[in-house]
Structure formats: structure tokens, C-alpha cells
Coordinates of C-alpha atoms and ligand atoms in Angstrom, one line a residue:
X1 CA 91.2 85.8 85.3
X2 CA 92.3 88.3 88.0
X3 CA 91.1 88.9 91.6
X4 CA 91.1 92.2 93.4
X5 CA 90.7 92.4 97.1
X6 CA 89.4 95.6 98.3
X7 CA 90.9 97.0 101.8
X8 CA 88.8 100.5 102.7
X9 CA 91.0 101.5 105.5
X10 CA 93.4 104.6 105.3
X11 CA 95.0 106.6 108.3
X12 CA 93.6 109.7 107.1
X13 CA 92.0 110.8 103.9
X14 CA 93.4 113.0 101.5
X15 CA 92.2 115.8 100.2
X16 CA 91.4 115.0 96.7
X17 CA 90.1 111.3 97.0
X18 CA 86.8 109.8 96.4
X19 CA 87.4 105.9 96.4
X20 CA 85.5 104.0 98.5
X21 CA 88.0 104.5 101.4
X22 CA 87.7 105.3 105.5
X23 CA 89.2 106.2 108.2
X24 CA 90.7 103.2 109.7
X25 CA 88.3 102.4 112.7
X26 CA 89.5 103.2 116.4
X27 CA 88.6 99.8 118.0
X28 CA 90.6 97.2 118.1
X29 CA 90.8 94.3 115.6
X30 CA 89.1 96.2 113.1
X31 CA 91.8 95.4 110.8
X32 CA 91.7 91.4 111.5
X33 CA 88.0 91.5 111.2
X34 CA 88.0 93.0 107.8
X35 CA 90.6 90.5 106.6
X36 CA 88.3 87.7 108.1
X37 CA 85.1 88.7 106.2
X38 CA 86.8 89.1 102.9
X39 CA 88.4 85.2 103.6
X40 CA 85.0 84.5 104.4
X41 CA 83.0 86.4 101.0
X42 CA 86.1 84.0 98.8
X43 CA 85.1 80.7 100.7
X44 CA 81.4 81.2 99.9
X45 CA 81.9 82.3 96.2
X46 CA 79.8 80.2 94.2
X47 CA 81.4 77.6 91.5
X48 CA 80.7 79.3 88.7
X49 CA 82.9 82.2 89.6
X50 CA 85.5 79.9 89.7
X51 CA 86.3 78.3 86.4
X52 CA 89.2 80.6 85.6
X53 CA 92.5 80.3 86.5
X54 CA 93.8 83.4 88.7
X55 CA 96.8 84.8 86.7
X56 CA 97.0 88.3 89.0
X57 CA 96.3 89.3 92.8
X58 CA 95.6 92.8 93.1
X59 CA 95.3 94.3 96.8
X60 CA 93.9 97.9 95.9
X61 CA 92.4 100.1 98.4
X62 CA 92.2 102.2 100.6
X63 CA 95.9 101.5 101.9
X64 CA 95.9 98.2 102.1
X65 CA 100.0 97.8 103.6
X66 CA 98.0 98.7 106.8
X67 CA 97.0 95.4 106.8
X68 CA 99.5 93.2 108.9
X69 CA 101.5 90.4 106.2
X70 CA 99.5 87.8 108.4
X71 CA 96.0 89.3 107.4
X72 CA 97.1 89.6 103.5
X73 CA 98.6 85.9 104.0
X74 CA 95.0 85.0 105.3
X75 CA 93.0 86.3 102.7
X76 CA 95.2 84.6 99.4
X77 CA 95.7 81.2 101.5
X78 CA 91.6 81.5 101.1
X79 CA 92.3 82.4 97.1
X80 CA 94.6 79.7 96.8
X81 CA 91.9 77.3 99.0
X82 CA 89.2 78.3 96.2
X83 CA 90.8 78.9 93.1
X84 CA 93.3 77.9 90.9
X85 CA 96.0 80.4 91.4
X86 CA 98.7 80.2 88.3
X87 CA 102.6 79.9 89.0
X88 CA 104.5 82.9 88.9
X89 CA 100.6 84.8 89.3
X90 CA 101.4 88.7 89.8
X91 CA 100.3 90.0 93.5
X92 CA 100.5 93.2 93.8
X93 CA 99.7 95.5 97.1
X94 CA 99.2 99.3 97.0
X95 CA 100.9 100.8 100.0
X96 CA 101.6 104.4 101.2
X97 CA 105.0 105.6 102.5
X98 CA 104.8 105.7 106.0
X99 CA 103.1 102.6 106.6
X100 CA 106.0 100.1 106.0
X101 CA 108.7 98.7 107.8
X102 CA 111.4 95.9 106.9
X103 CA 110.0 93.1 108.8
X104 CA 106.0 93.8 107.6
X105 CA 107.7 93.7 104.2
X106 CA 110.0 90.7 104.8
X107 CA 106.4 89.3 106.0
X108 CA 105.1 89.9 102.8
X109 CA 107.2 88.5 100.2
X110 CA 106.7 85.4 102.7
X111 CA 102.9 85.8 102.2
X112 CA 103.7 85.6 98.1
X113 CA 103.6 89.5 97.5
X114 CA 105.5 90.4 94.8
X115 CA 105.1 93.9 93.7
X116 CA 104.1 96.8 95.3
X117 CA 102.9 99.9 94.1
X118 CA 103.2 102.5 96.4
X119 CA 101.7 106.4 96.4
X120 CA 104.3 108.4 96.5
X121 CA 102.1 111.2 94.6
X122 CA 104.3 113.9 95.0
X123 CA 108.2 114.5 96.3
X124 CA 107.6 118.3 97.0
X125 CA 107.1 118.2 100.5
X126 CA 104.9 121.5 99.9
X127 CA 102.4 119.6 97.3
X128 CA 102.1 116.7 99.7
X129 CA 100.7 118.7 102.5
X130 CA 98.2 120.5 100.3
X131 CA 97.2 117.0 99.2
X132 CA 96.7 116.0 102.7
X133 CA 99.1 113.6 102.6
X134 CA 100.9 112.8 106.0
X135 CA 103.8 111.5 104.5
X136 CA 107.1 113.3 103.6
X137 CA 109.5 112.4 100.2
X138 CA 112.2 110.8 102.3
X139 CA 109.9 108.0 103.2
X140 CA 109.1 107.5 99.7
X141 CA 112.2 106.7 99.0
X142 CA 112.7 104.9 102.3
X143 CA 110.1 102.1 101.3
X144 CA 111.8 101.6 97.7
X145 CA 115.1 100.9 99.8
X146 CA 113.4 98.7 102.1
X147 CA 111.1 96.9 99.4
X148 CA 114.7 96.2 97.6
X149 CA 116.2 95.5 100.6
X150 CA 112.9 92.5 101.1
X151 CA 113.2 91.4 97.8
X152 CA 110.9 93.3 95.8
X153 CA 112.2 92.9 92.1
X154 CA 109.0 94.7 90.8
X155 CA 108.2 98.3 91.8
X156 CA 105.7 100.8 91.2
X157 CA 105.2 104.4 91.7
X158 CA 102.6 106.8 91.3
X159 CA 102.5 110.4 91.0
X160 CA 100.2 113.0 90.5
X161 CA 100.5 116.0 88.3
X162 CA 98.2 119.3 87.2
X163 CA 98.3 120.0 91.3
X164 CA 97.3 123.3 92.8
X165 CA 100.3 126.1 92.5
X166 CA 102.4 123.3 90.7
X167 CA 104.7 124.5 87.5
X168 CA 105.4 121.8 84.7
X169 CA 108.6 122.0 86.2
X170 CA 107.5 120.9 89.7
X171 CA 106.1 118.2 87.9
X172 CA 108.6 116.9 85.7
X173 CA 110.8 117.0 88.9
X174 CA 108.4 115.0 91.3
X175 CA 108.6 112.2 88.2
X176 CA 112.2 112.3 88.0
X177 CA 112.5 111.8 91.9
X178 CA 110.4 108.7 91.2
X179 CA 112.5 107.6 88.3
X180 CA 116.0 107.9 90.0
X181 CA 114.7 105.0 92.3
X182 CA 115.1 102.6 89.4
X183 CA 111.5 101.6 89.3
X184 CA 110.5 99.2 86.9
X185 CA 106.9 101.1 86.3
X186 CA 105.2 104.3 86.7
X187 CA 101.7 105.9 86.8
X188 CA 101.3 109.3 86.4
X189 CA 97.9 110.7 86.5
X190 CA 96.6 114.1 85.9
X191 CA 94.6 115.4 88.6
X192 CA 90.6 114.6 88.6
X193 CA 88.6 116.8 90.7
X194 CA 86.1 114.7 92.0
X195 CA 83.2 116.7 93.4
X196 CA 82.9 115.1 96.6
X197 CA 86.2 115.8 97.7
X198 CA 87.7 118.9 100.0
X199 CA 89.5 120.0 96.3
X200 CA 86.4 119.4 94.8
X201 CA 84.8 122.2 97.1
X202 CA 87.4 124.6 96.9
X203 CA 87.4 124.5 93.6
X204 CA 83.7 124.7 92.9
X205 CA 84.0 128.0 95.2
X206 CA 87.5 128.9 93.0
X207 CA 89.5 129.0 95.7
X208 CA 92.1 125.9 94.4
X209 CA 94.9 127.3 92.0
X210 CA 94.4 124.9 89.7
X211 CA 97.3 125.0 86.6
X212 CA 95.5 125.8 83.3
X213 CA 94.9 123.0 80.5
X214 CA 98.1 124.0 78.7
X215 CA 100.6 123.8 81.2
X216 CA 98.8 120.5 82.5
X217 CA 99.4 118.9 78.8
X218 CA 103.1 120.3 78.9
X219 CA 103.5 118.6 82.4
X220 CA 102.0 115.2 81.1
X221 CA 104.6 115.8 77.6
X222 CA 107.8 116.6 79.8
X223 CA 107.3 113.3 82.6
X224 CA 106.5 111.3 79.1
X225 CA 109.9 112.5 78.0
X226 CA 111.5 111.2 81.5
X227 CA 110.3 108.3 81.4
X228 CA 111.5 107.4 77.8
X229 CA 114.7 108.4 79.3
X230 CA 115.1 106.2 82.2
X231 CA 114.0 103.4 79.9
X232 CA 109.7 103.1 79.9
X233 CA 107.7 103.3 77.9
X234 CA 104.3 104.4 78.0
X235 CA 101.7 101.7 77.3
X236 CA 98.7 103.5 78.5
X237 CA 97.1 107.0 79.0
X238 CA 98.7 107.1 82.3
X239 CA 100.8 104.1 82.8
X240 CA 104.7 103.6 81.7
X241 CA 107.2 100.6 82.2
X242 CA 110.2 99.0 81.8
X243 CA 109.8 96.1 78.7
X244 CA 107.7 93.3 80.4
X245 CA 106.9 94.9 83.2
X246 CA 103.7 96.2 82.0
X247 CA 100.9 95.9 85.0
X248 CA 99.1 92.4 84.2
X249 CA 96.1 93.6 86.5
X250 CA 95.3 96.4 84.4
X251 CA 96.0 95.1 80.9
X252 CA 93.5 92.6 82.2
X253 CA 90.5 95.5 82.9
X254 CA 92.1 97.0 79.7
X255 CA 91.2 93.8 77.7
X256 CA 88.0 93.1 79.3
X257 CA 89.3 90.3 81.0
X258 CA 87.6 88.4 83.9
X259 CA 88.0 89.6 87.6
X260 CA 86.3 88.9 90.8
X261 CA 86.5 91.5 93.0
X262 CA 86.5 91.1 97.3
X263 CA 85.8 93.4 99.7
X264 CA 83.9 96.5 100.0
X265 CA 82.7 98.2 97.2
X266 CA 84.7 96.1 95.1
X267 CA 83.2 95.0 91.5
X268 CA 83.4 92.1 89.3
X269 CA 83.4 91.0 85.6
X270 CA 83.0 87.6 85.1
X271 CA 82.2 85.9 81.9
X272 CA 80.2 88.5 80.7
X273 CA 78.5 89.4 83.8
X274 CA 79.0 92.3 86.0
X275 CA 78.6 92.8 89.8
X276 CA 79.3 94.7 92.6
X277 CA 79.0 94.3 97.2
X278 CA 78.1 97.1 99.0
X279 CA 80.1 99.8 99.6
X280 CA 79.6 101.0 103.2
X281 CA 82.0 98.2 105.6
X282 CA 79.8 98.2 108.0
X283 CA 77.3 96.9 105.8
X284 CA 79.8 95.0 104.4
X285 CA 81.1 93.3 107.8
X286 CA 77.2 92.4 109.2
X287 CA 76.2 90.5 105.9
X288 CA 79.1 88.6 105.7
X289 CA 79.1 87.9 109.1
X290 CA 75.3 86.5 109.0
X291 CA 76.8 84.3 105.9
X292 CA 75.0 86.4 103.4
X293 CA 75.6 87.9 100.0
X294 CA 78.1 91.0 99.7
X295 CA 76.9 91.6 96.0
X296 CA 74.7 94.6 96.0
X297 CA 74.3 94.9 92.2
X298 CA 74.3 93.9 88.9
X299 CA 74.4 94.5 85.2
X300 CA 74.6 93.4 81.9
X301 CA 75.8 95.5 79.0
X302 CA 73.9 95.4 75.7
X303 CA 76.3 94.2 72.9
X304 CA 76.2 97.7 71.4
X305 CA 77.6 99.0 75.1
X306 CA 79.7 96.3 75.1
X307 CA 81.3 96.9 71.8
X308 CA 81.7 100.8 72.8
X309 CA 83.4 99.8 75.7
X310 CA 85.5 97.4 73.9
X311 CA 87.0 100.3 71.9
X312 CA 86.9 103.5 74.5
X313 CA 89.5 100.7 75.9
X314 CA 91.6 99.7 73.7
X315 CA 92.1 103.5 72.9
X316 CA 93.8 104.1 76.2
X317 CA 96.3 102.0 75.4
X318 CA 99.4 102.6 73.5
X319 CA 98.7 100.1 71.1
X320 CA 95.7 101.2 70.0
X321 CA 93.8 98.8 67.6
X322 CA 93.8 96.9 64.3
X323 CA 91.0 97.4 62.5
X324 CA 91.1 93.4 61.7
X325 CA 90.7 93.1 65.0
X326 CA 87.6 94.8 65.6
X327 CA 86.0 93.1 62.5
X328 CA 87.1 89.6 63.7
X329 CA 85.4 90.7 67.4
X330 CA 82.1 92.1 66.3
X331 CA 81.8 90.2 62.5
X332 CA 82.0 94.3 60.7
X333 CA 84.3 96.8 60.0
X334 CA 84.7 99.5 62.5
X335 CA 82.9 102.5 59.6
X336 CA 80.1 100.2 59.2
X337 CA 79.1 99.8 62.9
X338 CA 80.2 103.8 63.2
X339 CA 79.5 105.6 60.0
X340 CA 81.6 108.5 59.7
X341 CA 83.2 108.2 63.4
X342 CA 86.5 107.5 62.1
X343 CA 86.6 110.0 59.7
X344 CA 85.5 112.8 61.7
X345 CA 88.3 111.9 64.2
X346 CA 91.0 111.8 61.5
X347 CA 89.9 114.9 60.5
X348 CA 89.9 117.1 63.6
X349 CA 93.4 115.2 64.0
X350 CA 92.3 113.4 67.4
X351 CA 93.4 109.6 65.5
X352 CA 96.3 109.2 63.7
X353 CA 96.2 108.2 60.4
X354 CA 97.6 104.8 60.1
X355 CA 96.9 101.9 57.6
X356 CA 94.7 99.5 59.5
X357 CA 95.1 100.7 62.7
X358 CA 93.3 103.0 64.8
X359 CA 95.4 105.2 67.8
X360 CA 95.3 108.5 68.9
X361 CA 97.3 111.2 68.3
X362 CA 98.8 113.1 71.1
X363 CA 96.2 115.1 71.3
X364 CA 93.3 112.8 71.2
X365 CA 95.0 111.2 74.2
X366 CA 94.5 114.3 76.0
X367 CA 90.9 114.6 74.3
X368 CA 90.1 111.0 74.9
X369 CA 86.7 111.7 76.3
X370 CA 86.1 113.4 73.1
X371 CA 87.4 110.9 70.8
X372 CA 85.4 108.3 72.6
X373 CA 82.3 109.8 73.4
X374 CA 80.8 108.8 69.5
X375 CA 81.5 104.9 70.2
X376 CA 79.6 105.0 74.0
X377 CA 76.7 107.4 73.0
Ligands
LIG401 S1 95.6 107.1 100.8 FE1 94.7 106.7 98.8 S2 92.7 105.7 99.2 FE2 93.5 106.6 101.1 S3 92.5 108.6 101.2 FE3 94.5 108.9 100.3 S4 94.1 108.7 98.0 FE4 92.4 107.9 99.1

């Protein structure tokens, strides 16, 4: 199983963002109280969220390297107090340039970090100031240096692409920037516009110069191409490394694996069952404080939701998969449980046709909602 540890605080939000992420809080210790509640929600966890073993850390946010190495070292000795955390586990921490230094990274690795993804997004100075962003490309490249420099054998990046008044080109370039640090893995999204968001706004009132589709598709195409040259490959929709180096964390959402998730807003899967706390920290901090329950909500998905899901997954990644392996899952054959699906799909040229397996073509990557929609309706 995996744990994820959500840390909501950011020093300024950015432009196009909609995660369950705040303004870091002006009074003091806000940080340290945080990181004291979410020790707090792990030590109360009942038993029977803890009969896996962990296999990956994941310290999403937010920007989590705002946290000091002491408050991160807090929060996995209470993991490690309460579960069984595996040797050699991945623990990962999204950071933003900017917010790093050598000694808060040397305090890190000592905490048992070992890979850090950071948010470089873009290395156009431009773009990154249209994003909101208060960091500049130099201290992108900075943190690689001084995450090598700590010890960090595993790095990601991610970038952004399909920006306002960005070319293909522009694109390609940021990517290449990112590649020339010698990363071992990259993730490259195409821009969502989310619709509570300043882009979101703008562009409802068409006032964001948004790329069109095509040149979008061609960005995605070229950084695909970069990447296969500096030695990843793409595993996912939006997600390329070096052999081995694939991120466990996700292949674990990506497989319907367990996770508990800490922290504000964050949600679980575990053994079949799905929850989520409350999002607001506030809300967070004052029931967690009074020893109460974080976990605002839960679900369980029908096992015809549930076997959707199970493929709308497995056709993000790369891999695609076998239709032996559905069968042996769900006791059918994929055309039985979908009548006609497939075929459709081959037809309009969104799968590729390939004995015994089911992948997209290129373009059903880029029309995945599409591809997917007949297996979730
Ligand atoms: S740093 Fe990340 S989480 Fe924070 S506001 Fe920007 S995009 Fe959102």
C-alpha cells in the first residue's frame, strides 16, 4: 500500500490551480501545527487501515518543501510508529523552486526523502509569470544542482504545455531545459482549465490566448520525441522515465492499489473502500485537535463502476491491457461485458488493433475521455 500526506500551504497561488491549496497562513507556527495534526490523524488511524505494508511515501500538496526537514521527519517517524514501512520504500516530496536551500535538503535525505519532484512548469521566464509563478528558470535548475549536490539519485520534473501565447516550439524548448538536467523522470501535462481558477475566468470571458487543439497535440508529439531522446520513455498519458524509474506512487493509483491519504482534503482507497477528511485546514486543525475524525466522506463503487474504472486506468498507461487479463479480473471477456465497445473504438481508430491487447492509438490518447467514456457510463 502507499501513503500520501497532504500539505495545503503555498506562498502564493498560481494562476491556473485548483487543488486543495492556501496561502500559507501569517501567524506563526502555522507550519509546525499542521505537521502536528497530520502526526496526530496517523497515530489515531484505526487497525484496519493498517494491515498493508507501506511500499511508497508521497508528500503532495500544496508545496510541501515549505515544510522545515524537521516537520516532514515528524510526520513519517509517526508512519513508521504505525505502520510497517518497507525497506528501500520510495518517499517522494513535491517542492517548488525557490523554496529550497542545501541544508533543508541535506535535512531531508536525513529525514529518509528520496526523491523529489519539483514544479519547474515552465523555463520561459515570460510563461512563468503569466502562470503566476514567482519563481524564475535559474532556480529550477538551481534545486536540481543542489538536490544532486544532497544526494538525490532520483529526480522529477514537471512541466506544463498548451500555455497561453506558447508555440509548440516554446514548448518543446521548456521540456528540453528539463531534460538537459539529467532527470531520471518527467511529467508533462497539457494545460486543464479548471473553472475556478483566474485562467478559468479569463478564459470563460475569452480573454486567455489559449493555443488551438492542433498545435497543443503537436506540442505533446515534439516533448514525446525529447524525451525518447534523452533516454524515457513514456509509461503514461503524461508521465515519462528513465527504465525503472517509473513513479511507484502513481503506478500504485494506476493499478488500484491501496493508499491512505493524511492531511487536508486528502483521500483514501483502502481495501475496497474509499474516503476522504475535510478539505478546509481550519476544519481540518479543530477536529483533530479535539481528537476527532478528519474523514468527511465515503463511498463505495458498484462493481460495474469499479470495473469501468479499472479499465479508464489501465488505458492511461502505456501498457495498455491484455485482454486475458480483464477476463481473469472480472470472470468475462471484455465484448461481453461491453458489447460492441471495442469494436466501435477500433473502428474510429481511437485503439489499436493488436492481438489480445487493448491500447490506444495516438490519438485515442489525446481522445481518452472519448475512448473511455462507453466503459464509465
Ligand atoms: S504551487 Fe502548486 S499547489 Fe501551490 S498554487 Fe501553485 S500549482 Fe497550486
Amino acid at each position: 500500500m502507499g501513503a500520501y500526506v497532504h500539505l495545503p500551504y503555498c506562498p502564493y497561488k498560481c494562476h491556473y490551480c485548483d487543488f486543495n491549496a492556501y496561502r500559507l497562513p501569517r501567524a506563526e507556527g502555522a507550519r509546525a501545527e499542521m505537521a502536528r495534526a497530520i502526526a496526530r490523524e496517523i497515530e489515531a488511524a484505526p487497525g484496519k487501515d493498517r494491515q498493508g505494508r507501506i511500499a511508497s511515501i508521497f508528500f503532495g500538496g500544496g508545496t510541501p518543501s515549505l515544510f522545515s526537514p524537521q516537520e516532514i521527519a515528524r510526520i513519517l517517524a509517526a508512519l513508521r510508529e504505525r505502520y510497517e514501512v518497507a525497506r528501500g520504500a520510495e518517499v517522494t516530496l513535491e517542492c517548488n523552486p525557490g523554496t529550497l536551500d542545501p541544508a533543508s535538503l541535506q535535512g531531508l535525505r536525513a529525514a529518509g526523502v528520496n526523491r523529489l519532484s519539483i514544479g519547474a512548469q515552465s523555463f520561459s521566464q515570460e510563461t512563468l509569470r503569466r502562470l503566476g509563478r514567482l519563481h524564475t528558470p535559474e532556480e529550477t535548475r538551481q534545486a536540481v544542482r543542489m538536490a544532486r549536490a544532497a544526494g538525490f539519485a532520483n529526480l522529477s520534473l514537471d512541466v506544463i504545455y498548451g500555455l497561453p501565447g506558447e508555440t509548440p516550439e516554446d514548448a518543446l524548448k521548456s521540456a528540453q531545459e528539463a531534460l538537459a538536467l539529467g532527470i531520471e523522470h518527467l511529467s508533462a501535462y497539457a494545460l486543464e482549465l479548471e473553472e475556478k481558477t483566474l485562467f478559468g475566468a479569463l478564459a470563460a470571458r475569452g480573454e486567455l490566448p489559449l493555443p488551438p487543439e492542433e498545435e497543443v497535440v503537436r506540442a505533446g508529439d515534439l516533448i514525446e520525441g525529447a524525451c525518447a531522446q534523452a533516454g524515457l520513455t513514456r509509461y503514461e498519458v503524461s508521465n515519462f522515465a528513465r527504465p525503472g524509474r517509473q513513479s511507484r506512487h502513481n503506478m500504485l493509483y494506476w493499478l488500484q492499489g491501496s493508499y491512505r491519504g493524511f492531511g487536508p482534503g486528502a483521500h483514501s482507497h483502502l481495501f475496497g473502500r474509499r474516503f476522504w477528511n475535510v478539505s478546509a485546514p481550519g476544519e481540518y486543525l479543530r477536529r483533530t485537535a479535539g481528537g476527532g475524525e478528519a474523514v468527511e466522506g465515503e463511498e463505495t463503487l458498484s462493481p460495474q463502476a469499479r470495473m469501468g474504472e479499472w479499465v479508464y486506468l489501465r488505458l492511461r498507461l502505456a501498457e495498455g491491457f491484455s485482454l486475458a487479463a480483464f477476463a481473469r479480473r472480472f470472470g468475462r471477456p471484455l465484448d461481453a461485458a461491453y458489447p460492441g465497445v471495442r469494436e466501435a473504438l477500433l473502428r474510429d481508430g481511437l485503439l489499436a488493433r493488436e492481438r489480445g491487447w487493448v491500447r490506444p492509438t495516438p490519438r485515442g490518447r489525446w481522445l481518452l475521455h472519448r475512448v473511455a467514456a462507453p466503459f464509465l457510463a
